Coordinates of C-alpha atoms in Angstrom, one line a residue:
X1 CA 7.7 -1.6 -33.9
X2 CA 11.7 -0.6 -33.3
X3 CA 12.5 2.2 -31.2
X4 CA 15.8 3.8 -30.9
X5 CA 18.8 1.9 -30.5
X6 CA 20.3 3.3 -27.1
X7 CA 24.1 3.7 -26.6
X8 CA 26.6 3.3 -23.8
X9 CA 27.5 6.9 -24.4
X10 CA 24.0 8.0 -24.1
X11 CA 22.6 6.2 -21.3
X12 CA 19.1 5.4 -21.1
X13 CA 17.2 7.9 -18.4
X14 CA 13.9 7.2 -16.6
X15 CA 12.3 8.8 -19.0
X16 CA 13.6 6.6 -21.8
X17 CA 12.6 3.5 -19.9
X18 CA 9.1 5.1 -19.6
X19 CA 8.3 4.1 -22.9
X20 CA 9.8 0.9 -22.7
X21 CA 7.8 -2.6 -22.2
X22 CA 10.0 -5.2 -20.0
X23 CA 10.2 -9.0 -20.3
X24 CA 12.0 -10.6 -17.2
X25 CA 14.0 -13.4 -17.7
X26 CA 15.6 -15.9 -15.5
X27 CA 18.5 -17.0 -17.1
X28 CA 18.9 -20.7 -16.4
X29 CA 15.2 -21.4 -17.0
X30 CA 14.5 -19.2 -20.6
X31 CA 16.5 -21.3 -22.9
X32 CA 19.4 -23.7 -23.4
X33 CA 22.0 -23.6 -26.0
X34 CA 20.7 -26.5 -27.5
X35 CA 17.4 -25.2 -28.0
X36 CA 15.9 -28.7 -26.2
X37 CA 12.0 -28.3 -25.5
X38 CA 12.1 -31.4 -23.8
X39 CA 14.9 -31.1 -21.1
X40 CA 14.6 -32.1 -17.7
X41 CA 14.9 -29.3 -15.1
X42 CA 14.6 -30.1 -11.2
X43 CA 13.6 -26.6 -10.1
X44 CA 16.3 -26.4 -7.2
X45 CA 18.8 -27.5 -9.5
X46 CA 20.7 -25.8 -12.3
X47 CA 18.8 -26.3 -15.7
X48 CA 22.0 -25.3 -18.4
X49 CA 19.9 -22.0 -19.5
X50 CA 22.2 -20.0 -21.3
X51 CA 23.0 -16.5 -22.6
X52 CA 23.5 -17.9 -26.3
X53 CA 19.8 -19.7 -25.9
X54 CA 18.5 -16.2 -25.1
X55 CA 19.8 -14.9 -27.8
X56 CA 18.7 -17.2 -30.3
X57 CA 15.1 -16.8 -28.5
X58 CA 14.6 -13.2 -29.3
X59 CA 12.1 -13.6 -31.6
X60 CA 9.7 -15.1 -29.0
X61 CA 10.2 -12.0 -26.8
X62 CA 9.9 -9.7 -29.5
X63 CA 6.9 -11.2 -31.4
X64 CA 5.5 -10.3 -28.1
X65 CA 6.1 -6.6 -28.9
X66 CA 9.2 -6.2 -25.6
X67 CA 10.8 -3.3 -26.2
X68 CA 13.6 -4.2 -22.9
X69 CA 14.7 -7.4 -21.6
X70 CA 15.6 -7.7 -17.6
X71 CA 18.0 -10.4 -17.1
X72 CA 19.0 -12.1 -13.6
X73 CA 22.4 -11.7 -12.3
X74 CA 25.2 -12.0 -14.4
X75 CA 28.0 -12.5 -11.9
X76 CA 30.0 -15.7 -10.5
X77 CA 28.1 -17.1 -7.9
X78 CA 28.5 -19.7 -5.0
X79 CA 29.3 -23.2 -6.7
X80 CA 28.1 -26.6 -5.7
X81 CA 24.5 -27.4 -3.6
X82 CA 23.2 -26.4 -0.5
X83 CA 20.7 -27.1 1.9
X84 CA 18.6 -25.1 -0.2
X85 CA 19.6 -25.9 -3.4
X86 CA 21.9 -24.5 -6.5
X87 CA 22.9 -20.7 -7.5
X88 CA 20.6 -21.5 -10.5
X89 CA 19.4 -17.9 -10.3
X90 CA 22.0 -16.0 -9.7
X91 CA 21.5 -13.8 -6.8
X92 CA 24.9 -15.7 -4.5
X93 CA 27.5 -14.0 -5.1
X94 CA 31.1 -14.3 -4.5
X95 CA 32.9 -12.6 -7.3
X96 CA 31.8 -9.5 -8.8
X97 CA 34.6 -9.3 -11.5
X98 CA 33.3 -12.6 -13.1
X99 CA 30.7 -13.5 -15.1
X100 CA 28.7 -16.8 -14.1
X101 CA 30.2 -19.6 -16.3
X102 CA 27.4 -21.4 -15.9
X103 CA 25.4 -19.1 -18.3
X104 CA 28.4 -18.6 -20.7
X105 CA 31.5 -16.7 -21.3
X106 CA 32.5 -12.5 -21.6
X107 CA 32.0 -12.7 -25.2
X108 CA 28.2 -14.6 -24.8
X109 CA 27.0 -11.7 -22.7
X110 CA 28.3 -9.1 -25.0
X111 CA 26.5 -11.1 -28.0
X112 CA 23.7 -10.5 -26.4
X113 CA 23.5 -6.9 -25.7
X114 CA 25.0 -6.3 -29.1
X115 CA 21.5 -8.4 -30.1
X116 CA 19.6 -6.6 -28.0
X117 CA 20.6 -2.9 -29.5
X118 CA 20.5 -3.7 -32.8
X119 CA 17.0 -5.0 -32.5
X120 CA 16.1 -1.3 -30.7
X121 CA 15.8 -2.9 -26.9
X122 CA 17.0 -2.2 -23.6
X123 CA 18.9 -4.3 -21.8
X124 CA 18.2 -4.1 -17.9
X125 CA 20.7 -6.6 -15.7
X126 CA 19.8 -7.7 -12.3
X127 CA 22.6 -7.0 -9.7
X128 CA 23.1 -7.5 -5.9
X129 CA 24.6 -5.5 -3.6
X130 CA 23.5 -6.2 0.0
X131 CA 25.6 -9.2 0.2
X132 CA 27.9 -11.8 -0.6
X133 CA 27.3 -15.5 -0.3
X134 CA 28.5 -18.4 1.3
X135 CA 27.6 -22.2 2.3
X136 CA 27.3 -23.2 6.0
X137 CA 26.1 -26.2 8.2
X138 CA 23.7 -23.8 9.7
X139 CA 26.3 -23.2 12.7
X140 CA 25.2 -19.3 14.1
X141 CA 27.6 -17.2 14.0
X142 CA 28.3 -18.2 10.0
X143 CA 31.6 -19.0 9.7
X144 CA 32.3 -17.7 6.3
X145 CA 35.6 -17.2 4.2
X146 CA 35.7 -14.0 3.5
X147 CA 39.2 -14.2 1.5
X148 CA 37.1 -15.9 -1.3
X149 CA 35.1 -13.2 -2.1
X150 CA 36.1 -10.0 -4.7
X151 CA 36.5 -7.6 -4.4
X152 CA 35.2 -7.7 -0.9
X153 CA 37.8 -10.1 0.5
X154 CA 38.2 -9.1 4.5
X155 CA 35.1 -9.4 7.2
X156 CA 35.8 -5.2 7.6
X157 CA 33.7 -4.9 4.1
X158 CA 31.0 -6.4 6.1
X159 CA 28.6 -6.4 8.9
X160 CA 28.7 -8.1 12.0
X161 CA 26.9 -11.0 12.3
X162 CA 23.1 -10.5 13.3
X163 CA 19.8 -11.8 12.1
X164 CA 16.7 -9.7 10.6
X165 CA 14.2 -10.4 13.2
X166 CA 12.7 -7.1 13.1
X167 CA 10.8 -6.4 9.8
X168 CA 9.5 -2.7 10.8
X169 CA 13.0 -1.8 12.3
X170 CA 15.3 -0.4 9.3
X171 CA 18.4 -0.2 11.5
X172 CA 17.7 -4.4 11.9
X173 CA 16.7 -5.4 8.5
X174 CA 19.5 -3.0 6.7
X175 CA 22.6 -4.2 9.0
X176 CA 21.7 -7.3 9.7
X177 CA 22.1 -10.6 7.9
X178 CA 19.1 -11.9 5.9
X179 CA 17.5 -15.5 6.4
X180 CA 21.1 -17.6 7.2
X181 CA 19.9 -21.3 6.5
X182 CA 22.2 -23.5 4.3
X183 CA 23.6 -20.2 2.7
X184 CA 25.0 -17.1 4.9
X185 CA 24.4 -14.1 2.8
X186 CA 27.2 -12.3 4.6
X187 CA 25.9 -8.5 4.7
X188 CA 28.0 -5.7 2.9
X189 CA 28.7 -2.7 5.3
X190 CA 27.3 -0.1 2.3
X191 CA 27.5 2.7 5.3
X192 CA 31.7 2.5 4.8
X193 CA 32.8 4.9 2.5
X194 CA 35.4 2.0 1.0
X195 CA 32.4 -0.1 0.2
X196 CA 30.5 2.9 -1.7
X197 CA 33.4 3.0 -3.6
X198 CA 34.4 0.1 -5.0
X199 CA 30.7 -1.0 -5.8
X200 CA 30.1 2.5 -7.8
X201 CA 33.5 1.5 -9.3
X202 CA 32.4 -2.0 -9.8
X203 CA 28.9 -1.0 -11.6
X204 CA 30.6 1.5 -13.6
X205 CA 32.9 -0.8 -15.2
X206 CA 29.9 -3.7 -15.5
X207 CA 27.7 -1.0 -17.2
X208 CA 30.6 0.1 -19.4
X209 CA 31.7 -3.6 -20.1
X210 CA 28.4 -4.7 -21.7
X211 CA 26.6 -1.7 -22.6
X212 CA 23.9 -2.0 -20.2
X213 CA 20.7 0.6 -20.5
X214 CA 19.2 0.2 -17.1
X215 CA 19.6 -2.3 -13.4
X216 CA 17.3 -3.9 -11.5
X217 CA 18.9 -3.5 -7.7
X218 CA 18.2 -6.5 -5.8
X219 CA 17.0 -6.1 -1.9
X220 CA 17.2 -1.9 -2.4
X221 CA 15.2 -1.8 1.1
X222 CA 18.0 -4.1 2.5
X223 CA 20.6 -1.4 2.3
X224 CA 20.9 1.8 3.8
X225 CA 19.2 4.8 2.4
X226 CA 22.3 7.1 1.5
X227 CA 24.4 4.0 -0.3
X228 CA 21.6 4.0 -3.4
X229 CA 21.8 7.1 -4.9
X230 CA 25.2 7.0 -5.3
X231 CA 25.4 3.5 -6.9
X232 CA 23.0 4.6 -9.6
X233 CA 24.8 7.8 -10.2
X234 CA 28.1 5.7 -10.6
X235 CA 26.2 3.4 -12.9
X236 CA 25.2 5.8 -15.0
X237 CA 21.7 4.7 -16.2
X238 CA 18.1 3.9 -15.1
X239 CA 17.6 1.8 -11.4
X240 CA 14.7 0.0 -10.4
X241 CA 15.5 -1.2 -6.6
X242 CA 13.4 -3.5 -5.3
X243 CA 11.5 -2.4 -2.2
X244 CA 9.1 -4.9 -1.3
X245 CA 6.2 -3.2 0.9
X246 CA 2.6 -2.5 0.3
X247 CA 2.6 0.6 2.2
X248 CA 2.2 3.7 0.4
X249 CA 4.7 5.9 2.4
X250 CA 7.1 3.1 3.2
X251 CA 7.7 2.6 -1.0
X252 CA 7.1 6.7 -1.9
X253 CA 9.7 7.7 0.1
X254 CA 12.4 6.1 -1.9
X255 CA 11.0 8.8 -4.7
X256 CA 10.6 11.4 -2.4
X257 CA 13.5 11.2 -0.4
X258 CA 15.9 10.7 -4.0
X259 CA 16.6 8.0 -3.0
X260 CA 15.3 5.7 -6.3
X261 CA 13.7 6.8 -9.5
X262 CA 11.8 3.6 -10.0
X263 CA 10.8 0.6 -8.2
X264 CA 8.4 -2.2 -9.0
X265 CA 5.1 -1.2 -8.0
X266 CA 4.0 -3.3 -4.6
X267 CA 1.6 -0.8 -4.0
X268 CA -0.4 -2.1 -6.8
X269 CA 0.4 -5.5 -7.0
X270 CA -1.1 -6.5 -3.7
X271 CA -4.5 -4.7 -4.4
X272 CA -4.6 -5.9 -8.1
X273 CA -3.6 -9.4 -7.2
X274 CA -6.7 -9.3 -4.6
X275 CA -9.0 -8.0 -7.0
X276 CA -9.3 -10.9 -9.0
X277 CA -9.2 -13.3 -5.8
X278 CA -13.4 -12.1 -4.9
X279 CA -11.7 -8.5 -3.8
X280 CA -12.9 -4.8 -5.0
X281 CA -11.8 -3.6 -8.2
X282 CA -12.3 -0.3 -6.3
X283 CA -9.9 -0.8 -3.7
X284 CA -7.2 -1.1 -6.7
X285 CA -8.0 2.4 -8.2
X286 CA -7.7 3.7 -4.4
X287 CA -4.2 2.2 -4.5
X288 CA -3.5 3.7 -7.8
X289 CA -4.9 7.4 -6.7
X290 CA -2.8 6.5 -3.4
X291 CA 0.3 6.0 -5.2
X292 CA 0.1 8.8 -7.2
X293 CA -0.5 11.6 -4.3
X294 CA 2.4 9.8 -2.1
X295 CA 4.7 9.1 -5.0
X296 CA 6.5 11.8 -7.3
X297 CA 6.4 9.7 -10.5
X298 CA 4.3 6.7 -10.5
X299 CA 5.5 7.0 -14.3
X300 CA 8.5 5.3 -13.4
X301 CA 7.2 2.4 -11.1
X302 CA 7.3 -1.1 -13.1
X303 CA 3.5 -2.5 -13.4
X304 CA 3.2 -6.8 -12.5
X305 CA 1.5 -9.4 -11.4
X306 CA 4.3 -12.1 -11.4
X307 CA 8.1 -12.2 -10.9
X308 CA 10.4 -14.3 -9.4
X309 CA 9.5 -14.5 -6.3
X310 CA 6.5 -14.7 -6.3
X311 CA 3.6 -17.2 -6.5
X312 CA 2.5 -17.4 -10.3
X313 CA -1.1 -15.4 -11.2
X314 CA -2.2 -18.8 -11.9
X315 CA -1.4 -20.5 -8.8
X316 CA -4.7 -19.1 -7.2
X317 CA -6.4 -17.7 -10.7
X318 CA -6.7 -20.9 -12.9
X319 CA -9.4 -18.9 -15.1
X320 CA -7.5 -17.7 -17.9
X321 CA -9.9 -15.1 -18.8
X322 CA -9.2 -13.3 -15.6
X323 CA -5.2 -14.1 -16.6
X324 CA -6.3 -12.0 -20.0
X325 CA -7.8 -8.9 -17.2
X326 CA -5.0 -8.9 -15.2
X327 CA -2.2 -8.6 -18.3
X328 CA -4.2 -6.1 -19.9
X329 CA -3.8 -3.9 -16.9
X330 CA 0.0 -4.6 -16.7
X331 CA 0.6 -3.5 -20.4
X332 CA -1.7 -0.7 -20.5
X333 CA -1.5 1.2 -16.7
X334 CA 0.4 3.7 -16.0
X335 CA 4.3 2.7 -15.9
X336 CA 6.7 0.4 -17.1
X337 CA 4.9 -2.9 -17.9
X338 CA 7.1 -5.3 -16.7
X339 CA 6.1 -9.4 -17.5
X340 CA 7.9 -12.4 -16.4
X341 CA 8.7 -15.3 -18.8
X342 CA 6.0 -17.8 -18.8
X343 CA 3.7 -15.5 -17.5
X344 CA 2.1 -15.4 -21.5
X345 CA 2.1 -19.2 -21.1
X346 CA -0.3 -19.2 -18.1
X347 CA 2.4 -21.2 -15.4
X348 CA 0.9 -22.2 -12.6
X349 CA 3.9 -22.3 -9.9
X350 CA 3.2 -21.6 -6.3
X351 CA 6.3 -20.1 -4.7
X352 CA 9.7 -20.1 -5.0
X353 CA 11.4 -22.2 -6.3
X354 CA 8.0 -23.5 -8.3
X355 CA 7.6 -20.5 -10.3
X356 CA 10.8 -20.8 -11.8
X357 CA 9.8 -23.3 -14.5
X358 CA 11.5 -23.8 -17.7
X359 CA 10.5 -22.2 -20.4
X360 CA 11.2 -24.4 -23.2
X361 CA 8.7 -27.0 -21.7
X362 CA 5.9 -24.6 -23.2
X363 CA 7.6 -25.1 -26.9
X364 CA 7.3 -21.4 -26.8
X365 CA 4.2 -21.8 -28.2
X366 CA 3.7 -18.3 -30.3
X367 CA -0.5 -19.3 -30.6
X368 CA -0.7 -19.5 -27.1
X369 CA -3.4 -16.9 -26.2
X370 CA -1.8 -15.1 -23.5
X371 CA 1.0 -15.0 -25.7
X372 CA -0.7 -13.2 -28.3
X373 CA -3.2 -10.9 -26.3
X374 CA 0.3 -9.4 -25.2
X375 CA 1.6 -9.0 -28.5
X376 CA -2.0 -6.8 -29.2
X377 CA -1.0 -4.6 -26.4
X378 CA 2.4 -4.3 -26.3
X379 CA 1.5 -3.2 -30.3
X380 CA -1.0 -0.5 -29.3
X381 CA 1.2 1.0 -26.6
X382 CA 4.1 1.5 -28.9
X383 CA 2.0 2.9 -31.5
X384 CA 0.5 5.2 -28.9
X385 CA 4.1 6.0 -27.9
X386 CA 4.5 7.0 -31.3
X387 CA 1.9 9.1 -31.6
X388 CA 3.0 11.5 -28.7
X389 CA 5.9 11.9 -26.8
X390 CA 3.3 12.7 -24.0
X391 CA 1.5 9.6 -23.9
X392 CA 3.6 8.1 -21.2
X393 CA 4.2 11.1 -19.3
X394 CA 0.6 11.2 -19.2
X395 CA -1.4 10.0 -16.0
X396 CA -4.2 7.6 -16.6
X397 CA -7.8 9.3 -15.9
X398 CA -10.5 6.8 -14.2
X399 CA -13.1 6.7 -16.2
X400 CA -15.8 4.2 -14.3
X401 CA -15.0 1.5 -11.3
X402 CA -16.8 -0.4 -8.5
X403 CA -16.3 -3.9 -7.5
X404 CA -16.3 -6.0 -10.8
X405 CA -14.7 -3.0 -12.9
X406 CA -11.9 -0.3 -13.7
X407 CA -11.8 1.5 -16.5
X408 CA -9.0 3.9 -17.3
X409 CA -7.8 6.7 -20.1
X410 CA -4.1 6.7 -21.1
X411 CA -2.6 9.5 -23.1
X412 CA -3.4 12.4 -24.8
X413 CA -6.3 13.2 -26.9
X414 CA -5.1 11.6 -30.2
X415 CA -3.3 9.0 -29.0
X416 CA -5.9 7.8 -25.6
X417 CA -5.9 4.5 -24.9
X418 CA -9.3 3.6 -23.2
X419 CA -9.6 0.2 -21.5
X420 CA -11.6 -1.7 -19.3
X421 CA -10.9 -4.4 -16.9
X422 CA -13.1 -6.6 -14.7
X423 CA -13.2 -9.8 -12.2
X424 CA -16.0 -11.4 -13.5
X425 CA -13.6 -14.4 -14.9
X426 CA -15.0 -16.5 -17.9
X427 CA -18.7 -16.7 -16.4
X428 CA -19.2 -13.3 -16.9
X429 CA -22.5 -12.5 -17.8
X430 CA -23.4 -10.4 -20.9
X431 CA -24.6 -6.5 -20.8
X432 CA -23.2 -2.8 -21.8
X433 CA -21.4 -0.4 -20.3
X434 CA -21.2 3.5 -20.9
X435 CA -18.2 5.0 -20.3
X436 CA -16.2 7.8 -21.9
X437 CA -12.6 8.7 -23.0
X438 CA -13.2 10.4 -26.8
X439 CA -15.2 13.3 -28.7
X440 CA -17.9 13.4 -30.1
X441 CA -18.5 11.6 -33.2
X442 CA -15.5 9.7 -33.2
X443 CA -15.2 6.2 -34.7
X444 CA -13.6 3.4 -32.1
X445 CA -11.9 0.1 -32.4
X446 CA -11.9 -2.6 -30.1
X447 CA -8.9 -3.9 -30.6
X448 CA -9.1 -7.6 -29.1
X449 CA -12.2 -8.2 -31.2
X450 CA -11.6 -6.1 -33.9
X451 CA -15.1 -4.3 -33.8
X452 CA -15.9 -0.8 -33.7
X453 CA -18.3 1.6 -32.0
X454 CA -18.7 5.5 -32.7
X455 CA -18.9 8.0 -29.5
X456 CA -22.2 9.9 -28.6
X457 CA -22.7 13.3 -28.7
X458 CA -20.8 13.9 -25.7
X459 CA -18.0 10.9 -26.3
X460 CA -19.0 8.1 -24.5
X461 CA -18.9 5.0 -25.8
X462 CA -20.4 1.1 -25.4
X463 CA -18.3 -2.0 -24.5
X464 CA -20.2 -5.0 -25.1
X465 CA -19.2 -7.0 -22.2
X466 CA -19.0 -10.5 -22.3
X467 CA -18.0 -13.6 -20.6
X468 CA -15.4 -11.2 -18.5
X469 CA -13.3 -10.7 -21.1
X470 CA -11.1 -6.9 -20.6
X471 CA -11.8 -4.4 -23.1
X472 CA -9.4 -2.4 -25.4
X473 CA -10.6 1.1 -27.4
X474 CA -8.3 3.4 -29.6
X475 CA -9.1 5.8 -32.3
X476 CA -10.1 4.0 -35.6
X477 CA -8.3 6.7 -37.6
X478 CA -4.7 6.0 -35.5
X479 CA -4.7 2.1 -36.1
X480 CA -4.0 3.1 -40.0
X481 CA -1.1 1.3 -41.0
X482 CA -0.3 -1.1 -37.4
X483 CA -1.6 -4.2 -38.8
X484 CA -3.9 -4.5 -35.9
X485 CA -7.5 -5.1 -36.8
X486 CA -6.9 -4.8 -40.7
X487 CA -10.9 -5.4 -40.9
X488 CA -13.4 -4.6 -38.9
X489 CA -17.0 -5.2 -38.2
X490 CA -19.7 -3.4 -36.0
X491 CA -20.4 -4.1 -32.5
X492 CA -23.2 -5.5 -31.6
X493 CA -25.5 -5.7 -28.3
X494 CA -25.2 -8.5 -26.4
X495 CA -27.3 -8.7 -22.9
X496 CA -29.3 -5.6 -21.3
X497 CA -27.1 -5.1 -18.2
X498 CA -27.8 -1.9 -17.1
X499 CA -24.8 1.0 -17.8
X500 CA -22.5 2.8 -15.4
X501 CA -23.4 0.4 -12.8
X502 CA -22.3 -1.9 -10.5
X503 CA -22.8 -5.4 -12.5
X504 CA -23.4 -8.6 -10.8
X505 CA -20.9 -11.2 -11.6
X506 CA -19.2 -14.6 -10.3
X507 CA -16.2 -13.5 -8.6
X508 CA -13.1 -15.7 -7.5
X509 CA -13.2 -16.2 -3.7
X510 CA -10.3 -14.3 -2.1
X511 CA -7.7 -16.4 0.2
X512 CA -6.2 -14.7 3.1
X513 CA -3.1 -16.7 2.1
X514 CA -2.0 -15.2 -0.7
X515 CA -0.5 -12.5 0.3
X516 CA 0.9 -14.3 3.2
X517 CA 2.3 -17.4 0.8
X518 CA 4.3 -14.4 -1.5
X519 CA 5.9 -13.1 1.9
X520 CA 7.1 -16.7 2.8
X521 CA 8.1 -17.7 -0.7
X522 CA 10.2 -14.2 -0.6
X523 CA 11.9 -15.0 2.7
X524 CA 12.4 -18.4 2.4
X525 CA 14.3 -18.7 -0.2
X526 CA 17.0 -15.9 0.6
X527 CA 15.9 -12.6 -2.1
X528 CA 17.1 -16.1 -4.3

């Protein structure tokens, strides 16, 4: 399904990107110009991803049903290797008024937008702004060049030297200089007034320049609080700054405060991640409610369960059913469903720089079932976008949960989305559950198996559970004319599990190190 083409002139608003689906793509590991499946890439190293192999890739991100692609920087970065590797990704800068060569020319990164709009997607481009970038023998205080860098060329554009020590302390870990090992990220004084400046006129001029709908702001916690609402307003469009904290307050108040319309959700992603490692599905709809009361529009947060830099789903979760659970949730929860390439392949990376792998090495295998189970969802959320302006301004209704389950309602009557999700993995035993979501009498799809069900007298309907796998329900008479589920056959029972209860299953063990392995994979590698 294409939605509208968005325009320069007619920037794309938060709640534009509401009904937008997001595929993330690092640049140097989603596809070479030569189209090689079979190309070497040492993960620390630069891999020859390019802006013209995205473009000739489109199809693979929109067979999946994106709507938005997120790109990693586009800027010139630090050249040559370091104690911790290559600029591969983008996020060491040294010259804002240049595009990374290394990804392709002016012209390649027009091509691609142009691509981009005339398919009907967004196009959301990663950008820095707590720092500049530059190597060092690991001698403290850095002793960085600060005449190579543009448009920030003098040491007064920056802040003295310090390290973050203190996590909790925002005057520390907003002034001072992050993680200084092989490279110095040299830390941008956004308190001066000069600095405000020329990065609104910077971002202005980028946005203009390649007709970009929406930014991802890199390290959004790392700078003061006053500096980001006036770089977005100077861009222009949508920004998603990245604050990465579990805590309910510490996120909200970038909403609250006006701070940030959007930011990926870390309220949820922590909680969600746990509830497939032997960990409460319960304790992820408290998050949800959580986010919701502290938050002014969870509407606008971007839903994962892998990016950059973080440890892959997979790296704990090797059950792919659970994989199946977890992007169901993603697509269909509240917010902007954001997924990051190779995530529909199942990769398995633990950590930075391991969960950068390169694409290509999958074939970009379209029967992949990941792959394809997004391509069901993303299709039923555009149709139910569709159907109602409403449905994503609409917040989901919980329906059932307790350890093993959630179940949700998205949208309006007419256009709901019911779904189920559980942590029962692959072993999942087989029984039926009661839950509601539609009227009386009506006649239900389930749209991953293609089966239907009709509500009771007072809506409520049966999912068949089995074997763990998440379950999908939308209004037989609203699927008319999507493709999905061209025929159809009836349920049928399977177990006698009891319903609306707590059902025994085999759940993953949780590791206390997960959380603590995506902090250290963050940190180590320098918000790389």
């Amino acid at each position: 399904m294409q939605l509208p083409l968005a325009h320069v002139c007619q920037a794309a608003n938060a709640d534009q990107w509401k009904s937008r689906s997001i595929y993330q793509v690092m640049v140097d590991r989603f596809a070479r110009t030569d189209l090689s499946t079979t190309a070497d890439c040492t993960v620390w190293e630069f891999c020859n991803g390019t802006w013209a192999g995205l473009i000739d890739k489109l199809d693979y991100i929109q067979g999946m049903g994106f709507t938005a692609v997120q790109i990693s920087p586009v800027i010139q970065n630090l050249e040559g290797d370091t104690a911790v590797g290559t600029a591969y990704h983008g996020y060491w800068s040294v010259n804002d008024y240049a595009v990374n060569e290394h990804f392709g020319t002016t012209s390649d990164l027009k091509r691609l937008s142009d691509a981009l709009h005339k398919r009907g997607m967004y196009l959301m481009v990663d950008v820095v702004v707590n720092n500049m970038a530059a190597a060092f023998n690991n001698t403290q205080p850095p002793p960085v060049n600060y005449s190579a860098f543009n448009p920030f060329n003098d040491a007064k554009y920056f802040h003295k030297y310090c390290n973050v020590t203190e996590w909790e302390n925002p005057v520390n870990y907003q002034d001072c200089w992050l993680y200084p090992y092989g490279v110095a990220l040299a830390d941008l004084d956004t308190e001066s007034p000069t600095v405000v400046q020329m990065m609104g006129s910077w971002i202005k001029e980028l946005v203009a320049n390649y007709s970009i709908d929406g930014l991802r702001i890199d390290a959004a916690k790392h700078v003061n609080d006053a500096f980001l609402p006036a770089f977005v307003r100077a861009a222009g469009v949508f920004g998603l700054g990245e604050v990465l904290t579990g805590v309910t307050n510490d996120l909200c108040r970038y909403q609250t405060l006006g701070l940030l319309e959007g930011m990926p959700n870390y309220l949820e992603y922590f909680p969600l991640t746990a509830a497939f490692n032997g960990k409460s599905m319960a304790d992820l709809n408290s998050a949800r409610v959580n986010a919701s009361s502290g938050c002014n529009d969870t509407l606008a947060l971007g839903t994962f369960v892998e990016n950059h830099d973080l440890p892959r789903f997979a790296a704990s979760v090797s059950d792919l059913t659970l994989a199946k659970n977890a992007m169901t949730y993603v697509i269909l929860n509240d917010g902007i469903p954001t997924v990051y390439q190779g995530q529909e392949q199942h990769f398995s990376g633990n950590g930075t720089p391991f969960n950068r792998e390169a694409l290509w090495k999958s074939g970009y295998d379209t029967s992949a079932p990941l792959y394809n189970l997004t391509a069901t969802l993303n299709k039923l959320r555009n149709t139910a976008v569709a159907l109602s302006d409403s449905y994503v301004t609409t917040v989901s209704d919980t329906l059932f949960t307790d350890v093993n389950h959630l179940c949700l309602r998205k949208g309006p009557g007419g256009s709901q989305i019911v779904f189920c999700i559980n942590n029962q993995s692959s072993k999942g035993p087989q029984y039926q559950l009661s839950i509601g979501g539609f009227g009386p009498g009506d006649s239900v799809v389930e749209v991953l198996s293609c089966t239907t069900v009709t509500a009771d007298a007072v809506g409520n309907i049966t999912a068949y559970m089995d074997k763990g796998e998440p379950k999908v329900f939308f209004l037989a008479s609203a699927l008319n004319s999507t493709g999905l589920c061209p025929t159809t056959a009836p349920a049928t029972a399977t177990g006698t599990g009891q319903k609306n209860a707590a059902v025994t299953g085999t759940a993953y063990m949780w590791s206390s190190t997960v959380c603590l392995a995506a902090m250290l994979s963050w940190g180590l590698w320098f918000f790389a």
